[in-house]
């Protein structure tokens, strides 16, 4: 295991992390697993992404490839809420939600939506997801800070759809960021996002009990959540979507946060508005994004559905995914075998009486 700082990204393989940034709480940095290490009966293949609340790995349980999500210290309740919500939504089978598997291989999902195990004297809570091939949006943006505008629109509209489902359960996300969005490309190279983290998965009324801004990237925190003043509701998640749209259109985050103290970032957000987008090649879209990231809650689109509709008027419709057709060779072999057996029996029924 190695220790990684969630602020600056520095890592230490011996567990002793020293950071040259004086504001970096290195001693509180989470330990993460490395390739080949074992977590219970699960073997780690690689770390996929890390947020301030959890680490997500590509792993293997026996011969089955999975995604493993392990909560950082103090974030266990957040993971539990997420697991219970994913279990409740299991019947929906939304393509942009991870498929939750039983935390214990021989157990049932209703009994084990999440699990816990002790590692080096520390109790760790975890979830197991069905494996999905893809790349975190953050990694995509590091390689190409300004994706093709059509892909930007499709990604944002698709994410609005899955957030709308979350809102139907009276839950809000509150902590969208590129690190928690896995993007796979289908056969037609259309981006298909998967939301690997449901954020706080709580309603606005529970916010006082569930909110802890330490576990959300400061640059992706809505102004009303910084000092917990003003209205909080569906438009708070519109702000999060707007930040993603803004970042992909601008080629950089709306608010710079790398190697800056959290408090400095918060002050920048509460003090002003992101710079206007310089995208003269796009009609209406920059204005839609700028409205979504307004510091004033009431100036934004009222909910993610309204936000998506404005975008849909300016982008081509998200193409339906064409499912790969697999020839059921096993079923065909069974049918052919059965037909041959019946034919043989008929032949025997005709031939034997005449003998």
Tab-separated table of C-alpha atoms in Angstrom:
chain	number	residue	atom	x	y	z
A	1	UNK	CA	0.000	0.000	0.000
A	2	UNK	CA	1.067	3.579	-0.545
A	3	UNK	CA	-0.140	6.879	0.811
A	4	UNK	CA	-1.458	9.522	-1.615
A	5	UNK	CA	-2.329	13.141	-0.893
A	6	UNK	CA	-5.790	14.064	-2.195
A	7	UNK	CA	-4.722	17.697	-2.544
A	8	UNK	CA	-1.446	17.614	-4.441
A	9	UNK	CA	-1.245	14.037	-5.695
A	10	UNK	CA	2.127	13.238	-4.144
A	11	UNK	CA	2.625	9.606	-3.179
A	12	UNK	CA	4.781	7.617	-0.790
A	13	UNK	CA	5.297	3.877	-0.966
A	14	UNK	CA	6.647	3.567	2.588
A	15	UNK	CA	3.641	5.162	4.265
A	16	UNK	CA	5.570	8.314	5.236
A	17	UNK	CA	4.350	11.219	3.156
A	18	UNK	CA	6.058	14.590	3.325
A	19	UNK	CA	4.743	17.432	1.222
A	20	UNK	CA	6.492	20.721	0.520
A	21	UNK	CA	3.163	22.557	0.522
A	22	UNK	CA	2.606	23.701	4.108
A	23	UNK	CA	-1.184	23.517	3.777
A	24	UNK	CA	-1.095	19.859	2.671
A	25	UNK	CA	-2.455	17.584	5.473
A	26	UNK	CA	-0.123	14.737	4.550
A	27	UNK	CA	-0.616	12.818	7.756
A	28	UNK	CA	-4.337	12.479	6.949
A	29	UNK	CA	-3.815	11.262	3.391
A	30	UNK	CA	-5.478	7.920	2.583
A	31	UNK	CA	-3.572	4.729	1.900
A	32	UNK	CA	-4.277	3.138	-1.464
A	33	UNK	CA	-3.610	-0.348	-2.762
A	34	UNK	CA	-1.108	-1.174	-5.475
A	35	UNK	CA	-1.172	-3.730	-8.262
A	36	UNK	CA	-1.133	-7.310	-6.997
A	37	UNK	CA	-2.132	-6.455	-3.436
A	38	UNK	CA	-5.106	-8.242	-1.944
A	39	UNK	CA	-8.176	-6.730	-0.322
A	40	UNK	CA	-10.040	-9.590	1.347
A	41	UNK	CA	-10.532	-12.074	-1.505
A	42	UNK	CA	-10.137	-9.366	-4.145
A	43	UNK	CA	-6.912	-8.803	-6.081
A	44	UNK	CA	-6.077	-5.255	-7.139
A	45	UNK	CA	-5.211	-4.784	-10.816
A	46	UNK	CA	-4.854	-0.988	-10.893
A	47	UNK	CA	-6.280	2.173	-9.375
A	48	UNK	CA	-8.784	3.728	-11.766
A	49	UNK	CA	-9.493	7.034	-10.050
A	50	UNK	CA	-9.404	8.666	-6.641
A	51	UNK	CA	-11.567	11.333	-5.100
A	52	UNK	CA	-11.502	12.964	-1.698
A	53	UNK	CA	-14.034	10.422	-0.441
A	54	UNK	CA	-12.964	7.126	-2.045
A	55	UNK	CA	-10.597	5.222	-4.321
A	56	UNK	CA	-11.901	3.133	-7.217
A	57	UNK	CA	-9.910	0.198	-8.566
A	58	UNK	CA	-10.008	-2.257	-11.411
A	59	UNK	CA	-9.807	-5.567	-9.561
A	60	UNK	CA	-10.483	-9.286	-9.813
A	61	UNK	CA	-12.633	-11.428	-7.534
A	62	UNK	CA	-11.675	-15.015	-8.348
A	63	UNK	CA	-11.878	-14.984	-12.163
A	64	UNK	CA	-14.390	-12.117	-12.409
A	65	UNK	CA	-13.114	-8.660	-13.315
A	66	UNK	CA	-14.832	-5.967	-11.242
A	67	UNK	CA	-14.648	-2.369	-10.084
A	68	UNK	CA	-13.905	-1.994	-6.377
A	69	UNK	CA	-14.713	1.194	-4.484
A	70	UNK	CA	-13.189	1.733	-1.028
A	71	UNK	CA	-14.244	4.672	1.152
A	72	UNK	CA	-11.632	6.870	2.813
A	73	UNK	CA	-11.757	7.349	6.575
A	74	UNK	CA	-14.751	9.443	7.713
A	75	UNK	CA	-16.575	8.744	4.427
A	76	UNK	CA	-18.109	5.382	5.315
A	77	UNK	CA	-21.626	6.736	5.823
A	78	UNK	CA	-21.503	8.370	2.424
A	79	UNK	CA	-20.614	5.048	0.793
A	80	UNK	CA	-23.394	3.261	2.716
A	81	UNK	CA	-26.009	5.773	1.497
A	82	UNK	CA	-24.791	5.366	-2.049
A	83	UNK	CA	-24.935	1.562	-1.884
A	84	UNK	CA	-28.477	1.579	-0.521
A	85	UNK	CA	-29.598	3.983	-3.245
A	86	UNK	CA	-27.937	1.951	-6.007
A	87	UNK	CA	-29.641	-1.172	-4.681
A	88	UNK	CA	-33.004	0.626	-4.756
A	89	UNK	CA	-32.345	1.689	-8.359
A	90	UNK	CA	-31.131	-1.748	-9.462
A	91	UNK	CA	-34.413	-2.542	-11.242
A	92	UNK	CA	-34.082	0.573	-13.383
A	93	UNK	CA	-30.811	-0.602	-14.977
A	94	UNK	CA	-29.919	2.920	-16.093
A	95	UNK	CA	-26.944	2.634	-18.503
A	96	UNK	CA	-25.142	5.523	-16.821
A	97	UNK	CA	-25.241	4.017	-13.338
A	98	UNK	CA	-22.742	1.393	-12.164
A	99	UNK	CA	-24.227	-2.070	-11.629
A	100	UNK	CA	-23.910	-2.912	-7.943
A	101	UNK	CA	-22.864	-6.482	-7.103
A	102	UNK	CA	-23.076	-8.203	-3.700
A	103	UNK	CA	-20.130	-7.141	-1.559
A	104	UNK	CA	-19.691	-10.774	-0.529
A	105	UNK	CA	-19.376	-13.211	-3.383
A	106	UNK	CA	-21.643	-15.894	-1.905
A	107	UNK	CA	-24.203	-13.431	-0.530
A	108	UNK	CA	-27.252	-11.695	-1.958
A	109	UNK	CA	-27.344	-8.040	-2.950
A	110	UNK	CA	-30.194	-7.298	-0.528
A	111	UNK	CA	-28.043	-8.601	2.320
A	112	UNK	CA	-24.687	-7.164	1.242
A	113	UNK	CA	-25.063	-3.939	-0.785
A	114	UNK	CA	-21.758	-2.898	0.790
A	115	UNK	CA	-19.108	-4.717	2.798
A	116	UNK	CA	-16.457	-4.018	5.375
A	117	UNK	CA	-13.155	-5.603	6.222
A	118	UNK	CA	-10.209	-4.781	8.473
A	119	UNK	CA	-6.852	-3.891	6.918
A	120	UNK	CA	-3.898	-3.083	9.187
A	121	UNK	CA	-6.248	-2.518	12.092
A	122	UNK	CA	-8.482	-0.109	10.168
A	123	UNK	CA	-12.055	-0.960	9.159
A	124	UNK	CA	-12.658	-0.208	5.501
A	125	UNK	CA	-16.057	-0.072	3.817
A	126	UNK	CA	-16.385	-0.992	0.155
A	127	UNK	CA	-18.704	-1.565	-2.801
A	128	UNK	CA	-18.324	-3.933	-5.742
A	129	UNK	CA	-19.476	-2.911	-9.236
A	130	UNK	CA	-19.798	-4.812	-12.463
A	131	UNK	CA	-16.727	-4.070	-14.592
A	132	UNK	CA	-17.069	-1.343	-17.230
A	133	UNK	CA	-14.363	-0.571	-19.760
A	134	UNK	CA	-13.637	3.148	-19.873
A	135	UNK	CA	-11.449	6.121	-18.964
A	136	UNK	CA	-12.071	8.719	-16.228
A	137	UNK	CA	-13.127	12.043	-17.723
A	138	UNK	CA	-10.252	13.727	-15.888
A	139	UNK	CA	-7.719	11.561	-17.767
A	140	UNK	CA	-9.456	12.334	-21.060
A	141	UNK	CA	-9.254	16.063	-20.377
A	142	UNK	CA	-5.572	15.822	-19.457
A	143	UNK	CA	-4.911	14.444	-22.944
A	144	UNK	CA	-7.382	16.678	-24.759
A	145	UNK	CA	-8.538	19.649	-22.705
A	146	UNK	CA	-11.113	20.699	-25.314
A	147	UNK	CA	-12.960	17.681	-26.713
A	148	UNK	CA	-15.024	17.917	-29.877
A	149	UNK	CA	-18.005	20.133	-29.127
A	150	UNK	CA	-20.509	17.443	-30.156
A	151	UNK	CA	-18.989	15.009	-27.660
A	152	UNK	CA	-19.125	17.744	-25.017
A	153	UNK	CA	-22.827	18.243	-25.622
A	154	UNK	CA	-23.632	14.522	-25.621
A	155	UNK	CA	-21.697	13.921	-22.403
A	156	UNK	CA	-23.433	16.775	-20.600
A	157	UNK	CA	-26.926	15.837	-21.813
A	158	UNK	CA	-26.352	12.194	-20.842
A	159	UNK	CA	-25.184	13.171	-17.359
A	160	UNK	CA	-28.247	15.386	-16.961
A	161	UNK	CA	-30.387	12.326	-17.692
A	162	UNK	CA	-28.869	10.210	-14.934
A	163	UNK	CA	-29.000	13.126	-12.467
A	164	UNK	CA	-32.692	13.554	-13.297
A	165	UNK	CA	-33.209	9.944	-12.205
A	166	UNK	CA	-31.384	10.700	-8.953
A	167	UNK	CA	-33.596	13.745	-8.408
A	168	UNK	CA	-36.727	11.624	-8.890
A	169	UNK	CA	-35.765	9.842	-5.674
A	170	UNK	CA	-35.499	13.252	-3.936
A	171	UNK	CA	-31.722	12.828	-3.744
A	172	UNK	CA	-29.206	15.448	-4.884
A	173	UNK	CA	-25.588	14.881	-5.842
A	174	UNK	CA	-23.813	18.063	-4.684
A	175	UNK	CA	-20.288	16.996	-5.738
A	176	UNK	CA	-19.906	16.453	-9.484
A	177	UNK	CA	-16.361	16.502	-10.860
A	178	UNK	CA	-14.453	14.863	-13.781
A	179	UNK	CA	-12.822	12.306	-11.473
A	180	UNK	CA	-16.074	10.405	-10.858
A	181	UNK	CA	-17.217	10.125	-14.479
A	182	UNK	CA	-16.075	7.087	-16.431
A	183	UNK	CA	-16.342	7.479	-20.202
A	184	UNK	CA	-16.483	4.618	-22.659
A	185	UNK	CA	-16.868	4.993	-26.416
A	186	UNK	CA	-19.266	2.731	-28.289
A	187	UNK	CA	-18.752	1.208	-31.749
A	188	UNK	CA	-19.698	4.528	-33.377
A	189	UNK	CA	-17.305	6.408	-31.044
A	190	UNK	CA	-20.152	8.082	-29.193
A	191	UNK	CA	-19.113	8.834	-25.579
A	192	UNK	CA	-21.160	6.985	-22.969
A	193	UNK	CA	-20.592	8.279	-19.406
A	194	UNK	CA	-21.018	6.215	-16.252
A	195	UNK	CA	-21.455	8.043	-12.942
A	196	UNK	CA	-19.184	6.146	-10.556
A	197	UNK	CA	-20.104	8.205	-7.504
A	198	UNK	CA	-23.539	9.454	-6.420
A	199	UNK	CA	-22.084	12.207	-4.274
A	200	UNK	CA	-23.890	12.841	-1.026
A	201	UNK	CA	-26.967	10.924	-2.272
A	202	UNK	CA	-29.090	12.951	0.143
A	203	UNK	CA	-31.908	15.487	-0.019
A	204	UNK	CA	-31.545	19.163	0.792
A	205	UNK	CA	-33.165	18.651	4.195
A	206	UNK	CA	-30.406	16.221	5.237
A	207	UNK	CA	-27.617	18.473	4.026
A	208	UNK	CA	-26.684	19.800	7.465
A	209	UNK	CA	-26.095	16.245	8.701
A	210	UNK	CA	-24.358	14.890	5.583
A	211	UNK	CA	-22.349	17.790	4.165
A	212	UNK	CA	-18.610	18.010	4.744
A	213	UNK	CA	-16.844	20.201	2.223
A	214	UNK	CA	-13.472	18.565	2.929
A	215	UNK	CA	-14.566	15.627	0.802
A	216	UNK	CA	-15.501	17.643	-2.316
A	217	UNK	CA	-12.990	19.288	-4.638
A	218	UNK	CA	-13.197	23.015	-3.788
A	219	UNK	CA	-13.329	24.183	-7.420
A	220	UNK	CA	-16.463	22.073	-7.979
A	221	UNK	CA	-18.316	23.291	-4.894
A	222	UNK	CA	-21.413	25.425	-5.477
A	223	UNK	CA	-21.255	28.875	-3.818
A	224	UNK	CA	-24.293	28.147	-1.640
A	225	UNK	CA	-22.508	25.101	-0.190
A	226	UNK	CA	-19.352	26.938	0.831
A	227	UNK	CA	-20.852	28.918	3.699
A	228	UNK	CA	-24.144	26.983	3.747
A	229	UNK	CA	-26.079	30.165	3.036
A	230	UNK	CA	-28.880	30.694	0.556
A	231	UNK	CA	-31.122	28.224	-1.235
A	232	UNK	CA	-29.921	24.695	-1.989
A	233	UNK	CA	-31.776	22.418	-4.382
A	234	UNK	CA	-31.908	20.994	-7.944
A	235	UNK	CA	-30.154	24.056	-9.372
A	236	UNK	CA	-27.157	23.198	-7.171
A	237	UNK	CA	-26.589	20.156	-9.383
A	238	UNK	CA	-27.200	22.356	-12.444
A	239	UNK	CA	-24.186	24.334	-11.230
A	240	UNK	CA	-22.106	21.131	-11.093
A	241	UNK	CA	-23.121	20.156	-14.632
A	242	UNK	CA	-22.453	23.695	-15.787
A	243	UNK	CA	-18.916	23.539	-14.402
A	244	UNK	CA	-18.242	20.353	-16.396
A	245	UNK	CA	-19.659	21.921	-19.564
A	246	UNK	CA	-17.674	25.114	-18.996
A	247	UNK	CA	-14.431	23.207	-18.432
A	248	UNK	CA	-14.785	21.102	-21.586
A	249	UNK	CA	-15.630	24.171	-23.697
A	250	UNK	CA	-12.912	26.400	-22.206
A	251	UNK	CA	-10.146	23.814	-21.997
A	252	UNK	CA	-9.569	24.524	-18.295
A	253	UNK	CA	-11.599	24.465	-15.056
A	254	UNK	CA	-13.785	27.454	-14.311
A	255	UNK	CA	-11.740	27.915	-11.130
A	256	UNK	CA	-8.112	26.872	-10.866
A	257	UNK	CA	-7.433	24.719	-7.843
A	258	UNK	CA	-4.196	22.791	-8.348
A	259	UNK	CA	-1.648	23.530	-5.602
A	260	UNK	CA	-3.917	26.103	-4.003
A	261	UNK	CA	-5.300	26.064	-0.499
A	262	UNK	CA	-8.962	25.200	-0.275
A	263	UNK	CA	-9.784	28.521	1.365
A	264	UNK	CA	-8.214	30.462	-1.523
A	265	UNK	CA	-10.376	28.569	-4.012
A	266	UNK	CA	-13.513	29.159	-1.931
A	267	UNK	CA	-12.762	32.874	-1.755
A	268	UNK	CA	-12.352	33.027	-5.541
A	269	UNK	CA	-15.695	31.283	-6.105
A	270	UNK	CA	-17.642	33.492	-3.701
A	271	UNK	CA	-15.969	36.676	-4.974
A	272	UNK	CA	-16.877	36.477	-8.642
A	273	UNK	CA	-17.996	34.728	-11.814
A	274	UNK	CA	-15.884	32.602	-14.217
A	275	UNK	CA	-14.488	34.471	-17.201
A	276	UNK	CA	-16.805	34.586	-20.260
A	277	UNK	CA	-16.302	31.662	-22.645
A	278	UNK	CA	-14.484	32.458	-25.854
A	279	UNK	CA	-16.368	30.063	-28.151
A	280	UNK	CA	-17.578	32.192	-31.049
A	281	UNK	CA	-17.874	28.959	-33.069
A	282	UNK	CA	-20.885	27.910	-30.992
A	283	UNK	CA	-24.244	29.651	-30.854
A	284	UNK	CA	-26.110	29.886	-27.541
A	285	UNK	CA	-24.063	27.154	-25.834
A	286	UNK	CA	-21.568	29.493	-24.064
A	287	UNK	CA	-24.491	31.502	-22.685
A	288	UNK	CA	-26.187	28.301	-21.458
A	289	UNK	CA	-22.991	27.259	-19.652
A	290	UNK	CA	-22.412	30.706	-18.151
A	291	UNK	CA	-25.971	30.856	-16.872
A	292	UNK	CA	-25.607	27.394	-15.273
A	293	UNK	CA	-22.509	28.476	-13.322
A	294	UNK	CA	-24.045	31.698	-12.080
A	295	UNK	CA	-23.202	32.471	-8.477
A	296	UNK	CA	-26.862	33.355	-7.960
A	297	UNK	CA	-28.971	30.208	-7.475
A	298	UNK	CA	-32.130	31.739	-8.984
A	299	UNK	CA	-30.302	32.823	-12.163
A	300	UNK	CA	-29.508	29.244	-13.196
A	301	UNK	CA	-31.744	26.816	-15.050
A	302	UNK	CA	-34.238	25.562	-12.450
A	303	UNK	CA	-33.301	21.865	-12.790
A	304	UNK	CA	-31.167	19.479	-14.843
A	305	UNK	CA	-34.031	18.639	-17.227
A	306	UNK	CA	-34.454	22.316	-18.156
A	307	UNK	CA	-30.685	22.573	-18.577
A	308	UNK	CA	-30.613	19.499	-20.854
A	309	UNK	CA	-33.476	20.803	-22.992
A	310	UNK	CA	-31.606	24.031	-23.654
A	311	UNK	CA	-28.582	22.023	-24.755
A	312	UNK	CA	-30.644	19.620	-26.882
A	313	UNK	CA	-31.866	22.588	-28.917
A	314	UNK	CA	-28.262	23.312	-29.900
A	315	UNK	CA	-26.791	19.821	-30.345
A	316	UNK	CA	-27.676	16.819	-32.415
A	317	UNK	CA	-29.696	14.213	-30.580
A	318	UNK	CA	-27.594	11.721	-28.590
A	319	UNK	CA	-27.484	8.632	-30.857
A	320	UNK	CA	-29.018	5.451	-29.537
A	321	UNK	CA	-26.424	2.849	-28.769
A	322	UNK	CA	-26.444	-0.116	-31.111
A	323	UNK	CA	-26.040	-3.248	-29.090
A	324	UNK	CA	-23.576	-5.788	-30.408
A	325	UNK	CA	-25.288	-8.790	-31.923
A	326	UNK	CA	-23.899	-12.063	-30.696
A	327	UNK	CA	-24.784	-15.239	-32.570
A	328	UNK	CA	-26.063	-17.700	-29.944
A	329	UNK	CA	-23.910	-20.583	-31.140
A	330	UNK	CA	-24.588	-22.655	-28.029
A	331	UNK	CA	-28.351	-22.370	-28.456
A	332	UNK	CA	-28.041	-23.143	-32.162
A	333	UNK	CA	-25.950	-26.231	-31.387
A	334	UNK	CA	-28.596	-27.415	-28.904
A	335	UNK	CA	-31.377	-26.945	-31.466
A	336	UNK	CA	-29.429	-28.752	-34.190
A	337	UNK	CA	-28.547	-31.578	-31.810
A	338	UNK	CA	-32.168	-31.920	-30.707
A	339	UNK	CA	-33.359	-31.940	-34.318
A	340	UNK	CA	-30.846	-34.641	-35.255
A	341	UNK	CA	-31.879	-36.750	-32.259
A	342	UNK	CA	-35.554	-36.477	-33.198
A	343	UNK	CA	-34.764	-37.345	-36.797
A	344	UNK	CA	-32.812	-40.394	-35.683
A	345	UNK	CA	-35.698	-41.553	-33.491
A	346	UNK	CA	-38.144	-41.166	-36.378
A	347	UNK	CA	-35.900	-43.163	-38.671
A	348	UNK	CA	-35.564	-45.906	-36.063
A	349	UNK	CA	-39.341	-45.940	-35.551
A	350	UNK	CA	-39.835	-46.554	-39.279
A	351	UNK	CA	-37.000	-49.019	-39.825
A	352	UNK	CA	-37.320	-51.242	-36.727
A	353	UNK	CA	-40.934	-52.480	-37.298
A	354	UNK	CA	-40.020	-53.608	-40.809
A	355	UNK	CA	-37.060	-55.653	-39.644
